[in-house]
CSV table of C-alpha atoms and ligand atoms in Angstrom, one decimal:
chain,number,residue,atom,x,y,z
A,811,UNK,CA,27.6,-28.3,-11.3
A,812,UNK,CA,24.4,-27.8,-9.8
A,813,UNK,CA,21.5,-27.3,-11.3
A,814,UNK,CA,19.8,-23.8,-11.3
A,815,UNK,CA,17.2,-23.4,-8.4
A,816,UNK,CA,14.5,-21.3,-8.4
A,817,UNK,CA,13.4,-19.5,-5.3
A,818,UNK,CA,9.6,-18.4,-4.5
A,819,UNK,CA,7.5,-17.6,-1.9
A,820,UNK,CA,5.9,-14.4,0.5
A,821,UNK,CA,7.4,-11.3,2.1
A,822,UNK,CA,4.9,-9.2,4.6
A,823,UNK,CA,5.8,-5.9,4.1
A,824,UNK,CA,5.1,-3.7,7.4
A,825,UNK,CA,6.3,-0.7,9.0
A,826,UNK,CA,4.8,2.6,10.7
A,827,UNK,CA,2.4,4.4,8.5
A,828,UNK,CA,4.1,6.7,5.7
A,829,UNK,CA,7.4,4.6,6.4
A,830,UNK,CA,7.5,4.0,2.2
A,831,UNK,CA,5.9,0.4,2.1
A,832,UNK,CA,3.8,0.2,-1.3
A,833,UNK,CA,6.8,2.7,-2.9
A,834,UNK,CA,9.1,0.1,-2.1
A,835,UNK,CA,6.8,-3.0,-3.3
A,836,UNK,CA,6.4,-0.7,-6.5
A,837,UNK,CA,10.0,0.0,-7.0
A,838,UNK,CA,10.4,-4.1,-6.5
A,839,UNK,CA,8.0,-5.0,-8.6
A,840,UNK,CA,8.7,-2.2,-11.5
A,841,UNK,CA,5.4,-1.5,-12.0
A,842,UNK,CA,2.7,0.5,-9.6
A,843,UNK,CA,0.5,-1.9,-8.0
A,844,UNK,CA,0.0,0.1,-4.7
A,845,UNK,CA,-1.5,3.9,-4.0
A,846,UNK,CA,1.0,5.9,-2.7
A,847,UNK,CA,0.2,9.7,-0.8
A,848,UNK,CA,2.2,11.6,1.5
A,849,UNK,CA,-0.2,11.3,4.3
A,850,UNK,CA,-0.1,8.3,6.8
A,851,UNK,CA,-2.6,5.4,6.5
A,852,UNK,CA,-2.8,5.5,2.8
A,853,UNK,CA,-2.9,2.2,2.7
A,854,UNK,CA,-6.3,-0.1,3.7
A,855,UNK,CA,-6.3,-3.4,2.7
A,856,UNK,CA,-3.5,-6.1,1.7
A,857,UNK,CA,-2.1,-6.3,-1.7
A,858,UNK,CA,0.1,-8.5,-3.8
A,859,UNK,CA,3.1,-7.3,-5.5
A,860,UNK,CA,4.8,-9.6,-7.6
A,861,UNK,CA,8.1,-10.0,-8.7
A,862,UNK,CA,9.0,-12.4,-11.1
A,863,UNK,CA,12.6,-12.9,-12.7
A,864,UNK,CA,15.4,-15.4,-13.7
A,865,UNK,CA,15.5,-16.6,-9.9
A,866,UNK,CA,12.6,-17.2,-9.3
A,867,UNK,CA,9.3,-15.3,-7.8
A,868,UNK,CA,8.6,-13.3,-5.3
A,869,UNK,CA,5.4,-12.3,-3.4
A,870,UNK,CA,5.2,-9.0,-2.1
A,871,UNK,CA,2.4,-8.5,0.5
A,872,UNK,CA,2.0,-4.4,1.2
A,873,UNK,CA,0.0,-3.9,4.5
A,874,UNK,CA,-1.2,-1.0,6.0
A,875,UNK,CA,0.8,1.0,8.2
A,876,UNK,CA,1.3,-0.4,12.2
A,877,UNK,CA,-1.1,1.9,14.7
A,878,UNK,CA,-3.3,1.8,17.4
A,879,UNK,CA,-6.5,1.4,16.1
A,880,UNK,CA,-9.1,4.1,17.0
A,881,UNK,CA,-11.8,3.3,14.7
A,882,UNK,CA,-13.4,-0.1,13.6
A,883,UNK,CA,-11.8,0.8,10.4
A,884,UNK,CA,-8.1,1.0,11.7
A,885,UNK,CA,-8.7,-2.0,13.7
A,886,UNK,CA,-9.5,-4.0,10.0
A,887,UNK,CA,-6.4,-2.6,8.7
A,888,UNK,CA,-4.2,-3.6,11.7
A,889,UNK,CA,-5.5,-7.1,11.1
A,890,UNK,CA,-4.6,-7.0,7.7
A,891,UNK,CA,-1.0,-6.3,8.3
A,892,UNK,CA,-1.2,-8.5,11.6
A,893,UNK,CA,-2.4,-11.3,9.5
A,894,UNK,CA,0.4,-10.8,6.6
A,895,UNK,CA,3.0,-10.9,9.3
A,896,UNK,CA,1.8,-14.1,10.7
A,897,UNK,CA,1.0,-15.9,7.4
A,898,UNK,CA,4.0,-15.3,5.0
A,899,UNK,CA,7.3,-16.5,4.7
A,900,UNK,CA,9.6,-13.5,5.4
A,901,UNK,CA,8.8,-10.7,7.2
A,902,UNK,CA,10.3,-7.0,5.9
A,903,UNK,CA,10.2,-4.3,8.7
A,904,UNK,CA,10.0,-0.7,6.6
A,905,UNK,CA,11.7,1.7,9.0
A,906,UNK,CA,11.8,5.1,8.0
A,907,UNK,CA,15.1,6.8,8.9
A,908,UNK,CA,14.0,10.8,7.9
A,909,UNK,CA,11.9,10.6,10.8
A,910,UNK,CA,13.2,10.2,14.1
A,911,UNK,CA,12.6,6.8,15.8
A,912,UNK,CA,9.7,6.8,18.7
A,913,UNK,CA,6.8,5.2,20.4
A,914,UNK,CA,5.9,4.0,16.7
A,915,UNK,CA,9.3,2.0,15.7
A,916,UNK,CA,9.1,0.4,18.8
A,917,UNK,CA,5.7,-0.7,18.4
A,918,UNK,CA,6.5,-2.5,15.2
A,919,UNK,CA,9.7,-3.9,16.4
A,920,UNK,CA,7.7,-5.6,19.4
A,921,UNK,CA,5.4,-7.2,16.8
A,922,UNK,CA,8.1,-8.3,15.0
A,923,UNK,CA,9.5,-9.4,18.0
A,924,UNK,CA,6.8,-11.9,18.3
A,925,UNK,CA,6.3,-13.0,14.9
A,926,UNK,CA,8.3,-16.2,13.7
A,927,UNK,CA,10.3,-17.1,10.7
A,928,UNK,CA,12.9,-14.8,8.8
A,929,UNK,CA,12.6,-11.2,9.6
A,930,UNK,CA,14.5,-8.5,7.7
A,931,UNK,CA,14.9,-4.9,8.8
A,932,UNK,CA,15.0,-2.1,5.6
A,933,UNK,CA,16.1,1.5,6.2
A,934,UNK,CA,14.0,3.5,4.1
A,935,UNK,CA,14.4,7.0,2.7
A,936,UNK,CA,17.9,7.2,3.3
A,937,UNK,CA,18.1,9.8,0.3
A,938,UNK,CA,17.1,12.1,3.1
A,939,UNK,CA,20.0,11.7,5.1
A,940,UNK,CA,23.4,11.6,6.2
A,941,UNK,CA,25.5,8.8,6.7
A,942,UNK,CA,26.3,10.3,10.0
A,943,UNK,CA,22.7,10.3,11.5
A,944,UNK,CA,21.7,6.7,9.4
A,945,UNK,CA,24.6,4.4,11.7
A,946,UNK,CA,22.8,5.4,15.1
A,947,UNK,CA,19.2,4.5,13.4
A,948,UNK,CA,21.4,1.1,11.8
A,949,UNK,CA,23.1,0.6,15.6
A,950,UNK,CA,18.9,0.9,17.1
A,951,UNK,CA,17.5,-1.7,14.5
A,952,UNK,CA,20.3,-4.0,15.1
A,953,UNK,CA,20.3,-4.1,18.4
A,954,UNK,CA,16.9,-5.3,18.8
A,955,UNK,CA,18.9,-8.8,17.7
A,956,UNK,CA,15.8,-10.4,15.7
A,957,UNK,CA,17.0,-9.2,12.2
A,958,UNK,CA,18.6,-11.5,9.8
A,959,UNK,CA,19.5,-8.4,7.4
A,960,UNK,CA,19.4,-5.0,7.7
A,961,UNK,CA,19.3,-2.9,4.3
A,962,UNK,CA,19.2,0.8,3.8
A,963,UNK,CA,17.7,1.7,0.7
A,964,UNK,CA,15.4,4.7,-0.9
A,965,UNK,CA,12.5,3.2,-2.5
A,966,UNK,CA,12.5,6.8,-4.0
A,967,UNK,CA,15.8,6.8,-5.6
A,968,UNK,CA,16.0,3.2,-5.9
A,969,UNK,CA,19.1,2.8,-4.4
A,970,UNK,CA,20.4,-0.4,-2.7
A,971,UNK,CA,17.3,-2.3,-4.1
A,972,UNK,CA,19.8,-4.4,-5.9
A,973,UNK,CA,21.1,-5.3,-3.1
A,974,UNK,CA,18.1,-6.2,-0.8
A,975,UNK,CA,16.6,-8.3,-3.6
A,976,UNK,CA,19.0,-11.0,-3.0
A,977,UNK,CA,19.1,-10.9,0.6
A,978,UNK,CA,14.8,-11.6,0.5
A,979,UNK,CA,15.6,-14.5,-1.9
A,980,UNK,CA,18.0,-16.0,0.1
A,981,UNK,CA,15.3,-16.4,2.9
A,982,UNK,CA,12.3,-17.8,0.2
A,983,UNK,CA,12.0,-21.9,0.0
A,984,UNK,CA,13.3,-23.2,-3.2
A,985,UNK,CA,10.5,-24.3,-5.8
A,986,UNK,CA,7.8,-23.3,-8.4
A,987,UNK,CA,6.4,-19.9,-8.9
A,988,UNK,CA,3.1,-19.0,-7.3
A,989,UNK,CA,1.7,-17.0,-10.2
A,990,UNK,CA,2.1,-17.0,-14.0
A,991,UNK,CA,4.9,-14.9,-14.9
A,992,UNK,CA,3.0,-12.2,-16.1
A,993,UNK,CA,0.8,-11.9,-12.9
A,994,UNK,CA,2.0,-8.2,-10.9
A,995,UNK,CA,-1.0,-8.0,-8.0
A,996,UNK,CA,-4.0,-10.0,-7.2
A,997,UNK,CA,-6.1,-6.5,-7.7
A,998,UNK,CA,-9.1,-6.6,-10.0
A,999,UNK,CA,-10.1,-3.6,-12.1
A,1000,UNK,CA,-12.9,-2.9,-9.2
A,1001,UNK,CA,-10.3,-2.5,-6.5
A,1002,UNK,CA,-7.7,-0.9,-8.5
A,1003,UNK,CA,-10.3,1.8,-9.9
A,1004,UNK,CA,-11.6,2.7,-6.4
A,1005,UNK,CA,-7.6,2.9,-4.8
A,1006,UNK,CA,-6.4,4.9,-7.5
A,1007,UNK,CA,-9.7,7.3,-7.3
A,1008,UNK,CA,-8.9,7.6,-3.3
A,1009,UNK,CA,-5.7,8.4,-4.1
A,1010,UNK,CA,-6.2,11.3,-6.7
A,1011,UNK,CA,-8.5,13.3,-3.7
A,1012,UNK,CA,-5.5,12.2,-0.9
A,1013,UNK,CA,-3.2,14.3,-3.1
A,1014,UNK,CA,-5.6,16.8,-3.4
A,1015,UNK,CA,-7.0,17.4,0.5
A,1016,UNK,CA,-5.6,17.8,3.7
A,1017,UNK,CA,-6.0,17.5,7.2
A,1018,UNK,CA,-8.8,15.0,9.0
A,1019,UNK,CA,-10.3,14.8,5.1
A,1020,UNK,CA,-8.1,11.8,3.8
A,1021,UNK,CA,-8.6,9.9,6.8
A,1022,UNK,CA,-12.6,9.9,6.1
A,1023,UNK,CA,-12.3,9.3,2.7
A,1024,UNK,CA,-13.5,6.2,1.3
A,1025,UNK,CA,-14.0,5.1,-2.6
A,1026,UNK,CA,-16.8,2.8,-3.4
A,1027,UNK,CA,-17.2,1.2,-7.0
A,1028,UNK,CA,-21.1,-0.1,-7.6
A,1029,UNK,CA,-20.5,-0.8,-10.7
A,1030,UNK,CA,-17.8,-1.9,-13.6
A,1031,UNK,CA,-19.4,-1.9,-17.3
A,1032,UNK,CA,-18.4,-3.0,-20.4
A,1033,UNK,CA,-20.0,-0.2,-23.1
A,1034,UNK,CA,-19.1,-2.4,-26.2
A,1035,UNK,CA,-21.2,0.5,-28.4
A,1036,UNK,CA,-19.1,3.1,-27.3
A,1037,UNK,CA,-15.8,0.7,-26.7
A,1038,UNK,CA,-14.9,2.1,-23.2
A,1039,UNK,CA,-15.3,0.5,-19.7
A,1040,UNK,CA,-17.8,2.4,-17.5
A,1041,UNK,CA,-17.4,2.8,-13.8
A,1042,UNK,CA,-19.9,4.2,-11.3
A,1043,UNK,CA,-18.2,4.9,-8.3
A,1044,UNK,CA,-18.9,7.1,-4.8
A,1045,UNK,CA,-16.1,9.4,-3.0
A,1046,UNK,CA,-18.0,8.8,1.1
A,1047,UNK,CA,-16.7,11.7,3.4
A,1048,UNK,CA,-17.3,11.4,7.0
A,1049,UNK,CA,-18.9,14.7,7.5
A,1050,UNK,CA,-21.3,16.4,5.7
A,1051,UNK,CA,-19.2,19.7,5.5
A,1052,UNK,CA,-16.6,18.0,3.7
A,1053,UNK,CA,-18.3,17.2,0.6
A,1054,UNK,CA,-18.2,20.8,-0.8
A,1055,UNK,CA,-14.3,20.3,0.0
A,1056,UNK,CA,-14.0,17.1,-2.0
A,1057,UNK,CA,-16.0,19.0,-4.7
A,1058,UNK,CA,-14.1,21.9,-4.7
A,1059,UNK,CA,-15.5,24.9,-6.1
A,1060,UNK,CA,-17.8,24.6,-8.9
A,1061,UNK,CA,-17.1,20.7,-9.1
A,1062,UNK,CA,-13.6,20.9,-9.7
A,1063,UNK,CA,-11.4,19.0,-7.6
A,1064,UNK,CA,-13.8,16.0,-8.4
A,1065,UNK,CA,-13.7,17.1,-12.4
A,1066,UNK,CA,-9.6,16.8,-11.8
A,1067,UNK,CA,-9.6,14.2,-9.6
A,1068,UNK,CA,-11.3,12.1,-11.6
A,1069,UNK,CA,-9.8,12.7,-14.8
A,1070,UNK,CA,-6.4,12.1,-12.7
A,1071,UNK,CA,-7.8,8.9,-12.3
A,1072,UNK,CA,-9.3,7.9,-15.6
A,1073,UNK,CA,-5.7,8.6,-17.3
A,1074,UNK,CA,-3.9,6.3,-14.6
A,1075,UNK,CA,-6.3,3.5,-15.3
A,1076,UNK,CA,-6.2,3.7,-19.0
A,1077,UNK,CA,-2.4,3.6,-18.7
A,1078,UNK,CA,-2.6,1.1,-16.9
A,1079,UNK,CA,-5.0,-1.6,-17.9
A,1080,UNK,CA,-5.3,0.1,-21.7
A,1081,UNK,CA,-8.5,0.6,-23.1
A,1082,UNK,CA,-10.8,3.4,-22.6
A,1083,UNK,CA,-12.8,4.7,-19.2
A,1084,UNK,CA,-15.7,6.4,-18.3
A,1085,UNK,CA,-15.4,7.3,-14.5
A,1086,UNK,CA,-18.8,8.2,-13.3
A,1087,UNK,CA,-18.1,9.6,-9.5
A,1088,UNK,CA,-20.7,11.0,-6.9
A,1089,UNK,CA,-20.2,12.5,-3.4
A,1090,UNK,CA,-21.8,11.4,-0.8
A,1091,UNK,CA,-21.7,12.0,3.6
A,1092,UNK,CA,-21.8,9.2,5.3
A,1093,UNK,CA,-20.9,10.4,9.0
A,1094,UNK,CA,-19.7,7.5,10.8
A,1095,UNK,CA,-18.9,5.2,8.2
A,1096,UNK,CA,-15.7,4.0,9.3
A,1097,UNK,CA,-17.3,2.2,12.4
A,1098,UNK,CA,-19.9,0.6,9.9
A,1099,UNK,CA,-19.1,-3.1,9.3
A,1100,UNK,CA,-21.0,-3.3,5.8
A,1101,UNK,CA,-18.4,-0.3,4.7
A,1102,UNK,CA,-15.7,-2.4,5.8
A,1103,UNK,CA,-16.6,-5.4,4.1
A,1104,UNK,CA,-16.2,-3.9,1.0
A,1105,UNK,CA,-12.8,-2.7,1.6
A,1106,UNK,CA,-11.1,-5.1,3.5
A,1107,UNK,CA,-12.4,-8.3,1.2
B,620,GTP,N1,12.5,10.9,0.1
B,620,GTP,C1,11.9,9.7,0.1
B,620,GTP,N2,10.6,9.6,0.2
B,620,GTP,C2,10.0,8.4,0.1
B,620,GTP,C3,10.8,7.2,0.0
B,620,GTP,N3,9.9,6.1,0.0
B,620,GTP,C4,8.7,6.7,0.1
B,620,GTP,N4,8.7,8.0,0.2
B,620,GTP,C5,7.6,8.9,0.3
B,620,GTP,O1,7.0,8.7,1.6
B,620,GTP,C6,5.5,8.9,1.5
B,620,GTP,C7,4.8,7.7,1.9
B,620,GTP,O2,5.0,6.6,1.0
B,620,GTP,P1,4.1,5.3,1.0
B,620,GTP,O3,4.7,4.4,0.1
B,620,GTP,O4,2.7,5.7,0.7
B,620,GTP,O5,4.2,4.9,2.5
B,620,GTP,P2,3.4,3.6,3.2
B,620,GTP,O6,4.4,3.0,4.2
B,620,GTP,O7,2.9,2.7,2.2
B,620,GTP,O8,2.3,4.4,3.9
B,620,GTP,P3,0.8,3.8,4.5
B,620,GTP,O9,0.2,3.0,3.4
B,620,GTP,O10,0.1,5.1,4.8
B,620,GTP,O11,1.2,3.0,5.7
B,620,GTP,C8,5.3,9.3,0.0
B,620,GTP,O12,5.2,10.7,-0.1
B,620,GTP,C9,6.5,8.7,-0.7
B,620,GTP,O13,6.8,9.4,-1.9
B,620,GTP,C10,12.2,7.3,-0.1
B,620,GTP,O14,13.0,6.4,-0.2
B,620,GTP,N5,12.7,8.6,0.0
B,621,MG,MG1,1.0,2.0,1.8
């Protein structure tokens, strides 16, 4: 008999924008490491999700979504997911089957194209359809002849995860894990205050606002007197007429907002918080490189 092998390694996780990337590194991982919103480019910067088990360890890297770049901004998130899908071991293709295929899926299956190493192709959101209108979308993928696998799930639901597991271990070089066991993302309480802030004023805006929106953190305080963990951070809008929005009348999206927040990260990392959060315009801050540092480092 031989003995038991443990698999571990990194999976790129990349698709269109909104395809269901950092649900389906959440749903893998079992915990929520990555923002999730309903409204495209959601996701800025690369994160780790890890998955650790009896086989071994996985490394999930979510990216933000594959686009042409208008702003300096996009074109730091595009790296990010360019870089993931040229660095790590696997590569995962998120296609979203609810929508129908276009300009976009065939975008991210020519990068694909022209990355290296194992690539495997999930159908996404398959909750929302047929079985009739998935086998064309399954026929498509297939046909571009550079997937390894191709696994409909629903991150959602959590169907056919069991499944897809597996198939990405199969592709991972044998040996040690990367991270202790307990490790779930490289995100420190800084980053993970400031995405889950953004992501409490996507849910609650629409339109151009999310797109503009950017979450700073200046500061992360112990308050050992009053036991709680304080943090100062700033909501930047890109135009001076959206800050009333993001304040909502009388202050109170960015009252709920923020006490959305402060529950989240107290579930989260336990303890108590203290969310100190001001408004501010910044028109054009998306094409200013010392804004970008900050969110893409
Ligand atoms: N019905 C359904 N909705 C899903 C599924 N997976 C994700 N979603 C929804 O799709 C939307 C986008 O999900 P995200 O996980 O933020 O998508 P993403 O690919 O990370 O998006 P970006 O970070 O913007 O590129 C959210 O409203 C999710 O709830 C699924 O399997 N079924
Ligand atoms: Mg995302």
């Amino acid at each position: 008999m031989s003995a038991h092998v443990r698999r571990a390694g990194t999976v790129a996780v990349v698709g269109r924008p909104n395809a269901g990337k950092s649900t389906l590194v959440n749903a893998l991982v079992g915990t929520k490491v990555a923002i999730v919103s309903d409204k495209p480019q959601t996701t800025r910067r690369r994160l780790l999700g890890i998955r650790t088990d009896a086989e071994g360890q996985i490394v999930f890297v979510d990216t933000p979504g594959l686009h042409k770049p208008l702003h300096r901004l996009n074109k730091a998130m595009m790296n990010e997911a360019l870089e993931a899908l040229r660095e790590e071991d696997v590569r995962l293709l998120v296609v979203d089957v609810s929508v129908p295929s276009g300009g976009g899926d065939r975008f991210a299956l020519d990068l694909l194209a022209r990355a290296e190493g194992p690539r495997i192709a999930v159908l996404n959101k398959i909750d929302q359809v047929s079985r009739a209108a998935l086998l064309p979308r399954l026929e498509a993928v297939s046909r571009a002849g550079i997937f390894e696998d191709i696994v409909p799930v629903s991150a959602l639901t959590g169907e056919g995860l069991d499944l897809l597991v597996p198939v990405i271990r199969r592709h991972l070089p044998e040996g040690e894990d990367l991270f202790p066991a307990a490790t779930v993302t490289n995100s420190d309480t800084k980053t993970r205050a400031a995405e889950l802030i953004r992501e409490k004023f996507l849910e609650r805006t629409r339109e151009e606002i999310p797109y503009g929106l950017g979450v700073f953190v200046e500061e992360v305080r112990r308050d050992e007197a009053k036991d709680l963990t304080v943090i100062k951070a700033t909501v930047v809008v890109d135009r001076d007429s959206h800050k009333g929005i993001v304040l909502g009348a009388g202050g109170r999206l960015l009252r709920e907002a923020g006490t959305a927040a402060r529950l989240e990260l107290e579930q989260a990392l336990g303890g108590r918080f203290y969310l100190e959060l001001l408004v501010a315009a910044r028109p054009g801050w998306r094409e200013d490189p010392r804004f970008l540092d900050t969110l893409t480092s």
